[in-house]
Amino acid sequence: MVAAGGREQLVVLANRLPVERVGGASPWRSTTGGLVTLLQPVARETRALWVGYAGTSISSTLDRNGLRLHVVGLPDVDFPGYYEGYANSTIWPLYHDNVSPPAFRADWWEAYVRVNERFAGTATALAGPGARIWVNDYHLQLVPDLLRGRRPDLRIGFFLHIPVPEPEVFRRLPQREQILHGICGADLVGVQCASSARAFLRLARRVLDLDVDDGGILVGGRRVRVAPFPASVEVARIEATANRVDVRARAAKIREALGRPESVILAVERLDHTKGIVQRLQAYQWLLSQGRLRPPRTVMIQVLPPSRQTIRGYRVLRRTVGAYINAINRQFGPGAVRYWDRVFSLDELVPLYLAADVMAVTPLRDGMNLVAKEYVAAHVDGHGALVLSEFAGAAEELHEAYLVNPFDVEALGGALWRAVGADPWERSARMRAMRTTVCGSSVLRWGRDFLAALAAASRTDGVVPALEPAPPASDALASSRPAPR
Ligand code: F6P
């Protein structure tokens, strides 16, 4: 066992840090993404030490914008196999229901194991006695059990930001047992929504043959609690931004610059196979070709920052999406789709949200999708309409959105059409109901809830609470999909 060397009381582990090293005169550049947006306010509030990778093989520590950061240096030789390979070409597509075919390679797995060991070693060196370690996401699934083996005094929480697949899908993974044992080293396993929590319990039972009840797993005399903690957004900050006069003026200017269309449809996402971008463009094209929507009276804005461009499939997707947009604009006029392929800050996004009559969030599969919640939080006046995929975690909370199956291009077109043409009273009733849900939570509350549950879960140390009787098979195996509305 490694001795408790450090003195940190709360350590957050995630592959991504809010900065990456670029060298030169300003060596650190900010990073973006769902995980960064979510963890930043929580890490700031709790003064946690955030440990992650920053694009360099050299380890260091730094303080930045009220955040305490520790960079884990990773050997250049391991990073591609670990990140581009196992994390993003094996686990990512598999956990998103095989939206693109996962690839399996032994050398990627070996790199993944080495990197997980490095993260675990760093955390054990930094953590003080009895510290809480919060491990995040699919890059670090082996870390909880590695930590438990080295430092049984630690309180270990694991949060998976992406969906939990069903056993039928997960069982294809060559390292399925190792991955589940890795996660089950935690005292608390948090996931985005109730269906993912149920799916995780099914994995434990079917793949590892462990005893489960409806909120936990019995692992070697310990109970691992499994629960949903739906991620949220910075509601107060978004509302305050949306109420600013300059932001409202900017929203009006955006519509003016678009030629004062009757309807603006907006889509904002990272370029990824999971996001259903092509299907949505096809649905829009279908509506245009039927003459149900007509540019320039209707305009679609697509904000699409590229990501993971070192992976070939993502480069191909970028070209495919570009080709679709060009084809639509050739056929229906140059402004039918406005395409911005860069990252937008929250201050830029809020005016866009306000300028959009309809927000289309239609991933093929998504753990949660915070853009949907940001759009709702920004509509302080109750206007706007959200078209939302049934396969996004957010659909388990936002029942009043125009819910749709994004694989069904005509249904998707129909949902966009209904949202564009809906009676203002209906749209506002739906928006107000969604605002009650979104504004009843906040990112800080999400973090506090998880950490409070971790404290409670680890208080049962050494005592094995009796498992409640297993739920009837029909409950335990209930579909993880929200009912179509
Ligand atoms: O959904 C999982 C996630 O980690 C997000 O939180 C994040 O926005 C996204 O993947 C981006 O990942 P990467 O760190 O590879 O850019």
Short mmCIF file of C-alpha atoms and ligand atoms in Angstrom, two decimals:
data_model
loop_
_atom_site.label_atom_id
_atom_site.label_comp_id
_atom_site.label_asym_id
_atom_site.label_seq_id
_atom_site.Cartn_x
_atom_site.Cartn_y
_atom_site.Cartn_z
CA MET A 1 0.00 0.00 0.00
CA VAL A 2 1.27 3.49 -0.83
CA ALA A 3 1.47 5.76 2.20
CA ALA A 4 -0.79 8.81 2.35
CA GLY A 5 1.80 11.29 1.12
CA GLY A 6 -0.15 14.39 0.13
CA ARG A 7 -2.53 16.64 1.98
CA GLU A 8 -5.33 17.36 -0.49
CA GLN A 9 -8.79 16.67 0.90
CA LEU A 10 -10.70 16.76 -2.40
CA VAL A 11 -9.13 15.71 -5.66
CA VAL A 12 -11.06 15.82 -8.95
CA LEU A 13 -9.67 13.60 -11.69
CA ALA A 14 -10.63 14.06 -15.33
CA ASN A 15 -8.78 13.53 -18.57
CA ARG A 16 -9.41 17.11 -19.60
CA LEU A 17 -8.28 20.18 -17.70
CA PRO A 18 -9.74 23.63 -18.35
CA VAL A 19 -6.36 24.53 -19.90
CA GLU A 20 -3.98 22.97 -22.38
CA ARG A 21 -0.34 23.72 -22.97
CA VAL A 22 0.39 25.42 -26.26
CA GLY A 23 3.84 26.87 -25.46
CA GLY A 24 5.11 30.29 -26.53
CA ALA A 25 4.57 33.58 -24.73
CA SER A 26 1.13 32.58 -23.36
CA PRO A 27 1.76 28.90 -22.77
CA TRP A 28 -1.73 27.96 -21.49
CA ARG A 29 -4.94 28.15 -23.52
CA SER A 30 -8.45 27.58 -22.16
CA THR A 31 -10.32 24.47 -23.25
CA THR A 32 -14.06 23.94 -23.69
CA GLY A 33 -16.58 21.11 -23.68
CA GLY A 34 -19.36 19.73 -21.53
CA LEU A 35 -17.12 18.33 -18.83
CA VAL A 36 -15.10 21.52 -18.46
CA THR A 37 -18.25 23.68 -18.32
CA LEU A 38 -19.66 21.44 -15.61
CA LEU A 39 -16.64 20.89 -13.39
CA GLN A 40 -15.24 24.41 -13.46
CA PRO A 41 -17.73 26.11 -11.10
CA VAL A 42 -17.76 23.07 -8.80
CA ALA A 43 -13.96 22.89 -8.56
CA ARG A 44 -13.82 26.64 -7.93
CA GLU A 45 -16.41 26.50 -5.16
CA THR A 46 -14.90 23.50 -3.38
CA ARG A 47 -11.24 24.58 -3.89
CA ALA A 48 -10.62 21.02 -5.11
CA LEU A 49 -7.37 20.13 -6.80
CA TRP A 50 -8.27 19.27 -10.42
CA VAL A 51 -5.92 16.68 -11.88
CA GLY A 52 -5.85 16.04 -15.62
CA TYR A 53 -3.97 15.99 -18.89
CA ALA A 54 -3.00 19.20 -20.70
CA GLY A 55 -1.28 18.03 -23.86
CA THR A 56 2.18 17.66 -22.40
CA SER A 57 4.43 14.93 -21.04
CA ILE A 58 5.62 17.20 -18.23
CA SER A 59 3.78 17.29 -14.92
CA SER A 60 3.24 20.62 -13.18
CA THR A 61 0.82 22.54 -10.97
CA LEU A 62 -0.75 25.92 -11.60
CA ASP A 63 -3.43 28.28 -10.30
CA ARG A 64 -5.68 29.84 -12.92
CA ASN A 65 -8.91 31.83 -12.67
CA GLY A 66 -9.56 30.61 -9.14
CA LEU A 67 -8.85 26.98 -10.07
CA ARG A 68 -6.14 24.80 -8.60
CA LEU A 69 -4.79 22.53 -11.32
CA HIS A 70 -2.34 19.66 -11.45
CA VAL A 71 -1.16 18.55 -14.88
CA VAL A 72 -0.47 14.83 -15.28
CA GLY A 73 2.27 14.48 -17.87
CA LEU A 74 1.61 11.55 -20.18
CA PRO A 75 4.26 9.90 -22.33
CA ASP A 76 3.76 10.84 -26.00
CA VAL A 77 3.85 7.15 -26.82
CA ASP A 78 0.77 6.38 -24.68
CA PHE A 79 -1.55 9.26 -25.51
CA PRO A 80 -2.77 8.20 -28.98
CA GLY A 81 -3.58 4.62 -27.90
CA TYR A 82 -5.26 5.78 -24.70
CA TYR A 83 -7.23 8.83 -25.93
CA GLU A 84 -7.73 8.51 -29.70
CA GLY A 85 -7.78 4.72 -29.50
CA TYR A 86 -9.35 3.07 -26.47
CA ALA A 87 -11.27 6.06 -25.06
CA ASN A 88 -12.61 7.58 -28.27
CA SER A 89 -12.57 4.81 -30.88
CA THR A 90 -13.57 1.90 -28.61
CA ILE A 91 -15.49 3.10 -25.54
CA TRP A 92 -17.06 6.27 -26.96
CA PRO A 93 -18.89 4.67 -29.93
CA LEU A 94 -19.73 1.50 -27.97
CA TYR A 95 -21.32 3.40 -25.07
CA HIS A 96 -23.27 5.51 -27.57
CA ASP A 97 -25.02 2.39 -28.88
CA ASN A 98 -22.51 1.85 -31.72
CA VAL A 99 -23.47 5.00 -33.61
CA SER A 100 -20.20 4.41 -35.44
CA PRO A 101 -18.47 1.02 -35.33
CA PRO A 102 -16.14 0.66 -32.31
CA ALA A 103 -12.65 -0.67 -32.98
CA PHE A 104 -10.87 -3.08 -30.62
CA ARG A 105 -7.09 -3.20 -30.39
CA ALA A 106 -4.94 -4.78 -27.70
CA ASP A 107 -2.25 -2.07 -27.85
CA TRP A 108 -4.88 0.65 -27.21
CA TRP A 109 -6.02 -1.24 -24.13
CA GLU A 110 -2.44 -1.52 -22.87
CA ALA A 111 -1.95 2.25 -23.25
CA TYR A 112 -5.29 2.85 -21.47
CA VAL A 113 -4.18 0.68 -18.54
CA ARG A 114 -0.85 2.51 -18.26
CA VAL A 115 -2.50 5.94 -18.31
CA ASN A 116 -5.09 4.89 -15.72
CA GLU A 117 -2.26 3.64 -13.50
CA ARG A 118 -0.49 6.96 -13.89
CA PHE A 119 -3.62 8.91 -12.87
CA ALA A 120 -4.14 6.60 -9.89
CA GLY A 121 -0.49 6.98 -8.84
CA THR A 122 -0.71 10.77 -9.06
CA ALA A 123 -3.92 10.87 -7.02
CA THR A 124 -2.54 8.63 -4.29
CA ALA A 125 0.54 10.81 -4.00
CA LEU A 126 -1.50 14.02 -3.69
CA ALA A 127 -4.37 12.85 -1.48
CA GLY A 128 -4.26 13.29 2.26
CA PRO A 129 -5.56 10.65 4.68
CA GLY A 130 -9.28 9.94 4.18
CA ALA A 131 -9.49 12.36 1.22
CA ARG A 132 -12.33 12.29 -1.30
CA ILE A 133 -11.36 11.49 -4.87
CA TRP A 134 -13.87 12.27 -7.61
CA VAL A 135 -13.01 10.35 -10.78
CA ASN A 136 -14.68 11.55 -13.98
CA ASP A 137 -15.69 9.87 -17.17
CA TYR A 138 -14.89 7.04 -19.53
CA HIS A 139 -11.19 7.80 -19.87
CA LEU A 140 -10.50 6.74 -16.28
CA GLN A 141 -12.72 3.74 -15.58
CA LEU A 142 -9.95 1.65 -14.03
CA VAL A 143 -8.90 4.34 -11.58
CA PRO A 144 -11.46 3.70 -8.78
CA ASP A 145 -10.33 0.10 -8.21
CA LEU A 146 -6.65 1.02 -8.58
CA LEU A 147 -7.11 3.66 -5.88
CA ARG A 148 -8.93 1.29 -3.57
CA GLY A 149 -6.11 -1.25 -3.89
CA ARG A 150 -3.47 1.34 -3.05
CA ARG A 151 -5.32 3.53 -0.56
CA PRO A 152 -8.32 1.96 1.18
CA ASP A 153 -8.64 5.07 3.36
CA LEU A 154 -9.84 7.17 0.41
CA ARG A 155 -13.50 7.98 -0.36
CA ILE A 156 -13.91 7.28 -4.05
CA GLY A 157 -16.65 8.63 -6.33
CA PHE A 158 -16.94 7.92 -10.04
CA PHE A 159 -19.15 9.88 -12.43
CA LEU A 160 -19.81 8.75 -15.99
CA HIS A 161 -20.77 11.69 -18.22
CA ILE A 162 -21.79 9.54 -21.20
CA PRO A 163 -24.58 6.94 -21.46
CA VAL A 164 -24.32 3.48 -19.93
CA PRO A 165 -24.93 0.89 -22.66
CA GLU A 166 -27.20 -2.12 -22.35
CA PRO A 167 -25.53 -5.51 -21.60
CA GLU A 168 -26.17 -6.73 -25.16
CA VAL A 169 -23.95 -3.92 -26.46
CA PHE A 170 -21.43 -3.76 -23.62
CA ARG A 171 -20.68 -7.50 -23.73
CA ARG A 172 -18.79 -7.00 -27.00
CA LEU A 173 -16.02 -5.21 -25.15
CA PRO A 174 -13.07 -7.59 -24.79
CA GLN A 175 -12.18 -6.05 -21.40
CA ARG A 176 -15.76 -5.91 -20.10
CA GLU A 177 -14.99 -7.51 -16.72
CA GLN A 178 -11.90 -5.39 -16.08
CA ILE A 179 -13.78 -2.18 -16.88
CA LEU A 180 -16.68 -3.00 -14.57
CA HIS A 181 -14.38 -4.12 -11.75
CA GLY A 182 -12.48 -0.86 -12.24
CA ILE A 183 -15.59 1.28 -11.77
CA CYS A 184 -16.88 -0.84 -8.89
CA GLY A 185 -13.81 0.16 -6.88
CA ALA A 186 -15.78 3.34 -6.14
CA ASP A 187 -18.03 3.92 -3.11
CA LEU A 188 -20.44 5.85 -5.31
CA VAL A 189 -21.11 5.56 -9.04
CA GLY A 190 -22.96 8.57 -10.46
CA VAL A 191 -24.57 8.66 -13.88
CA GLN A 192 -26.60 11.24 -15.78
CA CYS A 193 -30.10 9.78 -15.64
CA ALA A 194 -32.26 7.05 -14.13
CA SER A 195 -32.13 4.86 -17.25
CA SER A 196 -28.31 4.86 -17.12
CA ALA A 197 -28.38 3.92 -13.42
CA ARG A 198 -30.66 0.97 -14.20
CA ALA A 199 -28.43 -0.02 -17.12
CA PHE A 200 -25.35 0.00 -14.86
CA LEU A 201 -27.04 -2.31 -12.37
CA ARG A 202 -27.95 -4.64 -15.22
CA LEU A 203 -24.29 -4.71 -16.32
CA ALA A 204 -23.13 -5.58 -12.80
CA ARG A 205 -25.64 -8.39 -12.57
CA ARG A 206 -25.34 -9.84 -16.04
CA VAL A 207 -21.64 -9.35 -16.78
CA LEU A 208 -20.12 -9.74 -13.31
CA ASP A 209 -22.88 -11.84 -11.78
CA LEU A 210 -23.02 -9.55 -8.73
CA ASP A 211 -25.98 -9.08 -6.41
CA VAL A 212 -27.78 -5.79 -6.99
CA ASP A 213 -30.79 -3.95 -5.63
CA ASP A 214 -32.32 -0.89 -7.20
CA GLY A 215 -29.68 1.49 -5.84
CA GLY A 216 -26.53 -0.50 -5.31
CA ILE A 217 -24.23 -3.42 -5.95
CA LEU A 218 -22.65 -5.78 -3.44
CA VAL A 219 -18.95 -6.12 -4.29
CA GLY A 220 -16.74 -8.27 -2.06
CA GLY A 221 -18.58 -7.35 1.14
CA ARG A 222 -18.93 -3.67 0.19
CA ARG A 223 -21.96 -1.86 -1.16
CA VAL A 224 -21.36 0.41 -4.15
CA ARG A 225 -24.14 2.96 -4.43
CA VAL A 226 -25.35 3.69 -7.98
CA ALA A 227 -27.49 6.78 -8.55
CA PRO A 228 -28.43 9.39 -11.16
CA PHE A 229 -27.19 12.97 -10.74
CA PRO A 230 -28.53 14.87 -13.76
CA ALA A 231 -25.95 17.46 -14.78
CA SER A 232 -27.12 21.05 -14.88
CA VAL A 233 -26.02 24.46 -16.13
CA GLU A 234 -25.09 27.83 -14.61
CA VAL A 235 -28.71 28.96 -14.47
CA ALA A 236 -28.17 32.24 -12.59
CA ARG A 237 -25.31 33.31 -14.86
CA ILE A 238 -27.23 32.45 -18.04
CA GLU A 239 -30.36 34.25 -16.86
CA ALA A 240 -28.37 37.32 -15.86
CA THR A 241 -26.68 37.34 -19.28
CA ALA A 242 -30.03 36.92 -21.04
CA ASN A 243 -31.45 39.90 -19.14
CA ARG A 244 -28.64 42.25 -20.21
CA VAL A 245 -29.67 45.05 -22.57
CA ASP A 246 -26.58 44.63 -24.75
CA VAL A 247 -27.22 40.89 -25.08
CA ARG A 248 -30.83 41.49 -26.15
CA ALA A 249 -29.60 44.10 -28.65
CA ARG A 250 -27.09 41.58 -29.96
CA ALA A 251 -29.87 39.00 -30.44
CA ALA A 252 -31.88 41.53 -32.44
CA LYS A 253 -28.81 42.36 -34.55
CA ILE A 254 -28.26 38.68 -35.32
CA ARG A 255 -31.79 38.43 -36.77
CA GLU A 256 -31.26 41.62 -38.68
CA ALA A 257 -28.00 40.34 -40.16
CA LEU A 258 -29.82 37.18 -41.23
CA GLY A 259 -32.26 39.32 -43.24
CA ARG A 260 -35.05 39.37 -40.61
CA PRO A 261 -36.27 35.81 -41.20
CA GLU A 262 -39.62 34.68 -39.81
CA SER A 263 -37.99 31.65 -38.21
CA VAL A 264 -34.51 30.84 -37.04
CA ILE A 265 -33.61 27.22 -36.24
CA LEU A 266 -30.41 26.81 -34.25
CA ALA A 267 -28.16 23.81 -33.65
CA VAL A 268 -25.05 23.97 -31.45
CA GLU A 269 -22.79 21.00 -30.82
CA ARG A 270 -19.30 19.60 -30.98
CA LEU A 271 -18.69 17.86 -34.31
CA ASP A 272 -19.29 14.24 -33.37
CA HIS A 273 -20.94 11.13 -34.84
CA THR A 274 -23.24 10.93 -31.83
CA LYS A 275 -24.87 14.30 -32.50
CA GLY A 276 -27.06 13.29 -35.44
CA ILE A 277 -25.89 16.23 -37.55
CA VAL A 278 -26.37 14.60 -40.95
CA GLN A 279 -29.84 13.29 -40.06
CA ARG A 280 -30.90 16.78 -38.98
CA LEU A 281 -29.58 18.36 -42.17
CA GLN A 282 -31.47 15.73 -44.15
CA ALA A 283 -34.66 16.52 -42.23
CA TYR A 284 -34.23 20.23 -42.92
CA GLN A 285 -33.50 19.53 -46.59
CA TRP A 286 -36.65 17.40 -46.76
CA LEU A 287 -38.74 20.28 -45.39
CA LEU A 288 -37.15 22.69 -47.86
CA SER A 289 -37.67 20.39 -50.82
CA GLN A 290 -41.36 20.09 -49.90
CA GLY A 291 -41.62 23.85 -49.74
CA ARG A 292 -42.83 23.70 -46.12
CA LEU A 293 -39.95 25.92 -45.08
CA ARG A 294 -38.53 28.50 -47.48
CA PRO A 295 -35.23 30.35 -47.09
CA PRO A 296 -34.66 33.21 -46.59
CA ARG A 297 -37.90 33.28 -44.57
CA THR A 298 -36.43 30.41 -42.57
CA VAL A 299 -32.74 30.11 -41.72
CA MET A 300 -30.82 27.36 -39.98
CA ILE A 301 -27.73 28.27 -37.97
CA GLN A 302 -25.29 25.47 -37.31
CA VAL A 303 -22.55 26.13 -34.73
CA LEU A 304 -20.18 23.20 -35.02
CA PRO A 305 -16.72 23.45 -33.49
CA PRO A 306 -14.55 20.61 -34.77
CA SER A 307 -13.26 18.12 -32.23
CA ARG A 308 -10.96 15.08 -32.10
CA GLN A 309 -9.54 15.95 -35.49
CA THR A 310 -6.58 13.64 -34.95
CA ILE A 311 -9.04 10.75 -35.44
CA ARG A 312 -9.70 9.97 -39.09
CA GLY A 313 -13.43 9.28 -38.67
CA TYR A 314 -13.93 12.77 -37.23
CA ARG A 315 -12.11 14.37 -40.18
CA VAL A 316 -14.30 12.41 -42.57
CA LEU A 317 -17.42 13.51 -40.68
CA ARG A 318 -16.33 17.13 -40.97
CA ARG A 319 -16.04 16.82 -44.74
CA THR A 320 -19.38 15.01 -44.97
CA VAL A 321 -21.20 17.68 -42.97
CA GLY A 322 -19.55 20.45 -45.02
CA ALA A 323 -20.65 18.72 -48.24
CA TYR A 324 -24.27 18.46 -47.02
CA ILE A 325 -24.39 22.12 -46.05
CA ASN A 326 -22.91 23.18 -49.38
CA ALA A 327 -25.43 21.06 -51.25
CA ILE A 328 -28.37 22.58 -49.33
CA ASN A 329 -27.09 26.09 -49.88
CA ARG A 330 -26.54 25.44 -53.61
CA GLN A 331 -30.06 24.12 -53.97
CA PHE A 332 -32.00 26.52 -51.76
CA GLY A 333 -29.92 29.69 -51.59
CA PRO A 334 -26.62 30.60 -49.97
CA GLY A 335 -28.15 31.53 -46.62
CA ALA A 336 -30.29 28.43 -46.05
CA VAL A 337 -27.72 27.10 -43.57
CA ARG A 338 -25.27 29.41 -41.81
CA TYR A 339 -22.32 27.35 -40.64
CA TRP A 340 -19.90 28.49 -37.94
CA ASP A 341 -17.16 25.98 -37.20
CA ARG A 342 -15.66 27.52 -34.10
CA VAL A 343 -16.17 27.51 -30.33
CA PHE A 344 -18.61 30.14 -29.03
CA SER A 345 -18.30 31.50 -25.50
CA LEU A 346 -21.39 31.61 -23.27
CA ASP A 347 -21.58 35.38 -23.84
CA GLU A 348 -21.82 34.71 -27.57
CA LEU A 349 -24.18 31.78 -27.24
CA VAL A 350 -26.85 33.47 -25.12
CA PRO A 351 -27.71 36.09 -27.82
CA LEU A 352 -27.84 33.26 -30.35
CA TYR A 353 -30.17 31.27 -28.10
CA LEU A 354 -32.39 34.36 -27.77
CA ALA A 355 -32.35 34.93 -31.53
CA ALA A 356 -33.49 31.36 -32.24
CA ASP A 357 -37.18 30.50 -32.43
CA VAL A 358 -36.35 26.81 -32.38
CA MET A 359 -33.39 24.98 -30.93
CA ALA A 360 -32.73 21.56 -32.45
CA VAL A 361 -30.86 19.20 -30.12
CA THR A 362 -31.19 15.87 -31.87
CA PRO A 363 -28.31 13.54 -30.95
CA LEU A 364 -28.53 9.86 -31.85
CA ARG A 365 -27.37 9.22 -28.28
CA ASP A 366 -26.18 11.59 -25.56
CA GLY A 367 -25.48 11.25 -21.84
CA MET A 368 -27.32 14.48 -21.01
CA ASN A 369 -26.82 17.45 -23.40
CA LEU A 370 -26.30 20.70 -21.58
CA VAL A 371 -26.94 22.89 -24.64
CA ALA A 372 -30.63 21.97 -24.40
CA LYS A 373 -30.68 23.15 -20.78
CA GLU A 374 -28.72 26.32 -21.58
CA TYR A 375 -31.27 27.23 -24.27
CA VAL A 376 -34.13 26.81 -21.80
CA ALA A 377 -32.31 28.76 -19.06
CA ALA A 378 -31.68 31.65 -21.49
CA HIS A 379 -35.39 32.02 -22.41
CA VAL A 380 -36.30 34.11 -19.38
CA ASP A 381 -39.26 35.53 -21.31
CA GLY A 382 -40.73 32.05 -21.90
CA HIS A 383 -40.34 32.20 -25.69
CA GLY A 384 -38.58 29.66 -27.88
CA ALA A 385 -39.12 25.99 -28.63
CA LEU A 386 -36.90 22.97 -28.10
CA VAL A 387 -36.84 19.99 -30.45
CA LEU A 388 -35.12 17.27 -28.47
CA SER A 389 -33.98 13.74 -29.23
CA GLU A 390 -35.56 10.96 -27.19
CA PHE A 391 -32.06 9.52 -26.92
CA ALA A 392 -30.53 12.44 -25.00
CA GLY A 393 -30.44 12.11 -21.20
CA ALA A 394 -32.13 15.55 -21.04
CA ALA A 395 -35.29 13.98 -22.51
CA GLU A 396 -35.84 12.18 -19.20
CA GLU A 397 -36.36 15.59 -17.59
CA LEU A 398 -37.61 17.87 -20.36
CA HIS A 399 -40.85 16.10 -21.23
CA GLU A 400 -42.38 19.26 -22.65
CA ALA A 401 -39.86 19.55 -25.47
CA TYR A 402 -40.87 18.42 -28.97
CA LEU A 403 -39.45 14.94 -28.45
CA VAL A 404 -38.39 13.05 -31.53
CA ASN A 405 -36.64 9.94 -32.82
CA PRO A 406 -33.65 11.45 -34.68
CA PHE A 407 -33.14 8.31 -36.79
CA ASP A 408 -36.51 8.93 -38.44
CA VAL A 409 -35.73 11.78 -40.82
CA GLU A 410 -39.37 12.47 -41.67
CA ALA A 411 -40.40 12.46 -38.00
CA LEU A 412 -37.52 14.82 -37.30
CA GLY A 413 -38.64 17.09 -40.12
CA GLY A 414 -42.17 16.90 -38.72
CA ALA A 415 -40.98 17.91 -35.24
CA LEU A 416 -39.03 20.89 -36.62
CA TRP A 417 -42.07 21.88 -38.65
CA ARG A 418 -44.40 21.63 -35.66
CA ALA A 419 -42.04 23.64 -33.47
CA VAL A 420 -41.62 26.37 -36.10
CA GLY A 421 -45.34 26.66 -36.71
CA ALA A 422 -46.64 26.11 -33.18
CA ASP A 423 -49.09 28.47 -31.62
CA PRO A 424 -47.20 30.99 -29.41
CA TRP A 425 -49.36 29.99 -26.45
CA GLU A 426 -48.39 26.32 -26.83
CA ARG A 427 -44.70 27.12 -27.18
CA SER A 428 -44.72 29.34 -24.16
CA ALA A 429 -46.58 26.76 -22.03
CA ARG A 430 -43.98 24.15 -22.96
CA MET A 431 -41.09 26.53 -22.35
CA ARG A 432 -42.38 27.62 -18.97
CA ALA A 433 -42.77 24.02 -17.84
CA MET A 434 -39.21 23.22 -18.96
CA ARG A 435 -37.92 26.33 -17.19
CA THR A 436 -39.41 25.10 -13.93
CA THR A 437 -37.33 21.94 -14.30
CA VAL A 438 -34.09 23.54 -15.49
CA CYS A 439 -34.18 26.54 -13.15
CA GLY A 440 -34.97 24.29 -10.18
CA SER A 441 -31.42 23.00 -10.37
CA SER A 442 -27.95 24.37 -10.97
CA VAL A 443 -24.49 23.15 -11.69
CA LEU A 444 -23.38 23.91 -8.13
CA ARG A 445 -26.26 21.95 -6.73
CA TRP A 446 -25.28 19.03 -9.00
CA GLY A 447 -21.75 19.08 -7.55
CA ARG A 448 -22.95 19.44 -3.96
CA ASP A 449 -25.43 16.59 -4.37
CA PHE A 450 -22.76 14.27 -5.73
CA LEU A 451 -20.26 15.13 -2.99
CA ALA A 452 -22.91 14.81 -0.26
CA ALA A 453 -23.90 11.39 -1.62
CA LEU A 454 -20.23 10.40 -1.66
CA ALA A 455 -19.85 11.37 2.00
CA ALA A 456 -23.00 9.39 2.87
CA ALA A 457 -21.99 6.37 0.76
CA SER A 458 -18.58 6.14 2.34
CA ARG A 459 -19.91 6.51 5.90
CA THR A 460 -21.11 2.92 5.55
CA ASP A 461 -17.45 1.81 5.37
CA GLY A 462 -16.89 -1.58 6.91
CA VAL A 463 -20.60 -2.12 7.41
CA VAL A 464 -22.39 -3.96 4.69
CA PRO A 465 -26.00 -2.86 4.63
CA ALA A 466 -28.35 -5.63 3.65
CA LEU A 467 -29.34 -5.51 0.04
CA GLU A 468 -32.99 -4.86 -0.51
CA PRO A 469 -34.76 -7.60 -2.42
CA ALA A 470 -34.02 -7.36 -6.14
CA PRO A 471 -36.72 -5.48 -8.06
CA PRO A 472 -39.06 -7.56 -10.17
CA ALA A 473 -37.44 -8.47 -13.45
CA SER A 474 -39.88 -6.28 -15.35
CA ASP A 475 -38.65 -3.15 -13.45
CA ALA A 476 -35.01 -4.02 -13.50
CA LEU A 477 -35.11 -4.74 -17.18
CA ALA A 478 -37.46 -1.92 -18.09
CA SER A 479 -36.50 -0.11 -21.26
CA SER A 480 -33.88 2.58 -20.72
CA ARG A 481 -35.57 4.72 -23.34
CA PRO A 482 -38.01 7.46 -22.46
CA ALA A 483 -41.45 6.79 -23.85
CA PRO A 484 -42.04 8.62 -27.11
CA ARG A 485 -44.54 11.41 -26.64
O1 F6P B 1 -19.47 13.76 -22.91
C1 F6P B 1 -18.24 13.46 -22.48
C2 F6P B 1 -17.24 14.55 -22.76
O2 F6P B 1 -16.14 14.42 -21.90
C3 F6P B 1 -17.87 15.90 -22.59
O3 F6P B 1 -18.00 16.24 -21.30
C4 F6P B 1 -17.02 16.74 -23.44
O4 F6P B 1 -17.65 17.86 -23.90
C5 F6P B 1 -16.71 15.84 -24.56
O5 F6P B 1 -16.78 14.53 -24.06
C6 F6P B 1 -15.43 16.28 -25.22
O6 F6P B 1 -14.44 15.45 -25.06
P1 F6P B 1 -12.93 15.78 -25.38
O7 F6P B 1 -12.29 15.99 -24.07
O8 F6P B 1 -12.45 14.57 -26.11
O9 F6P B 1 -12.90 17.00 -26.24
#
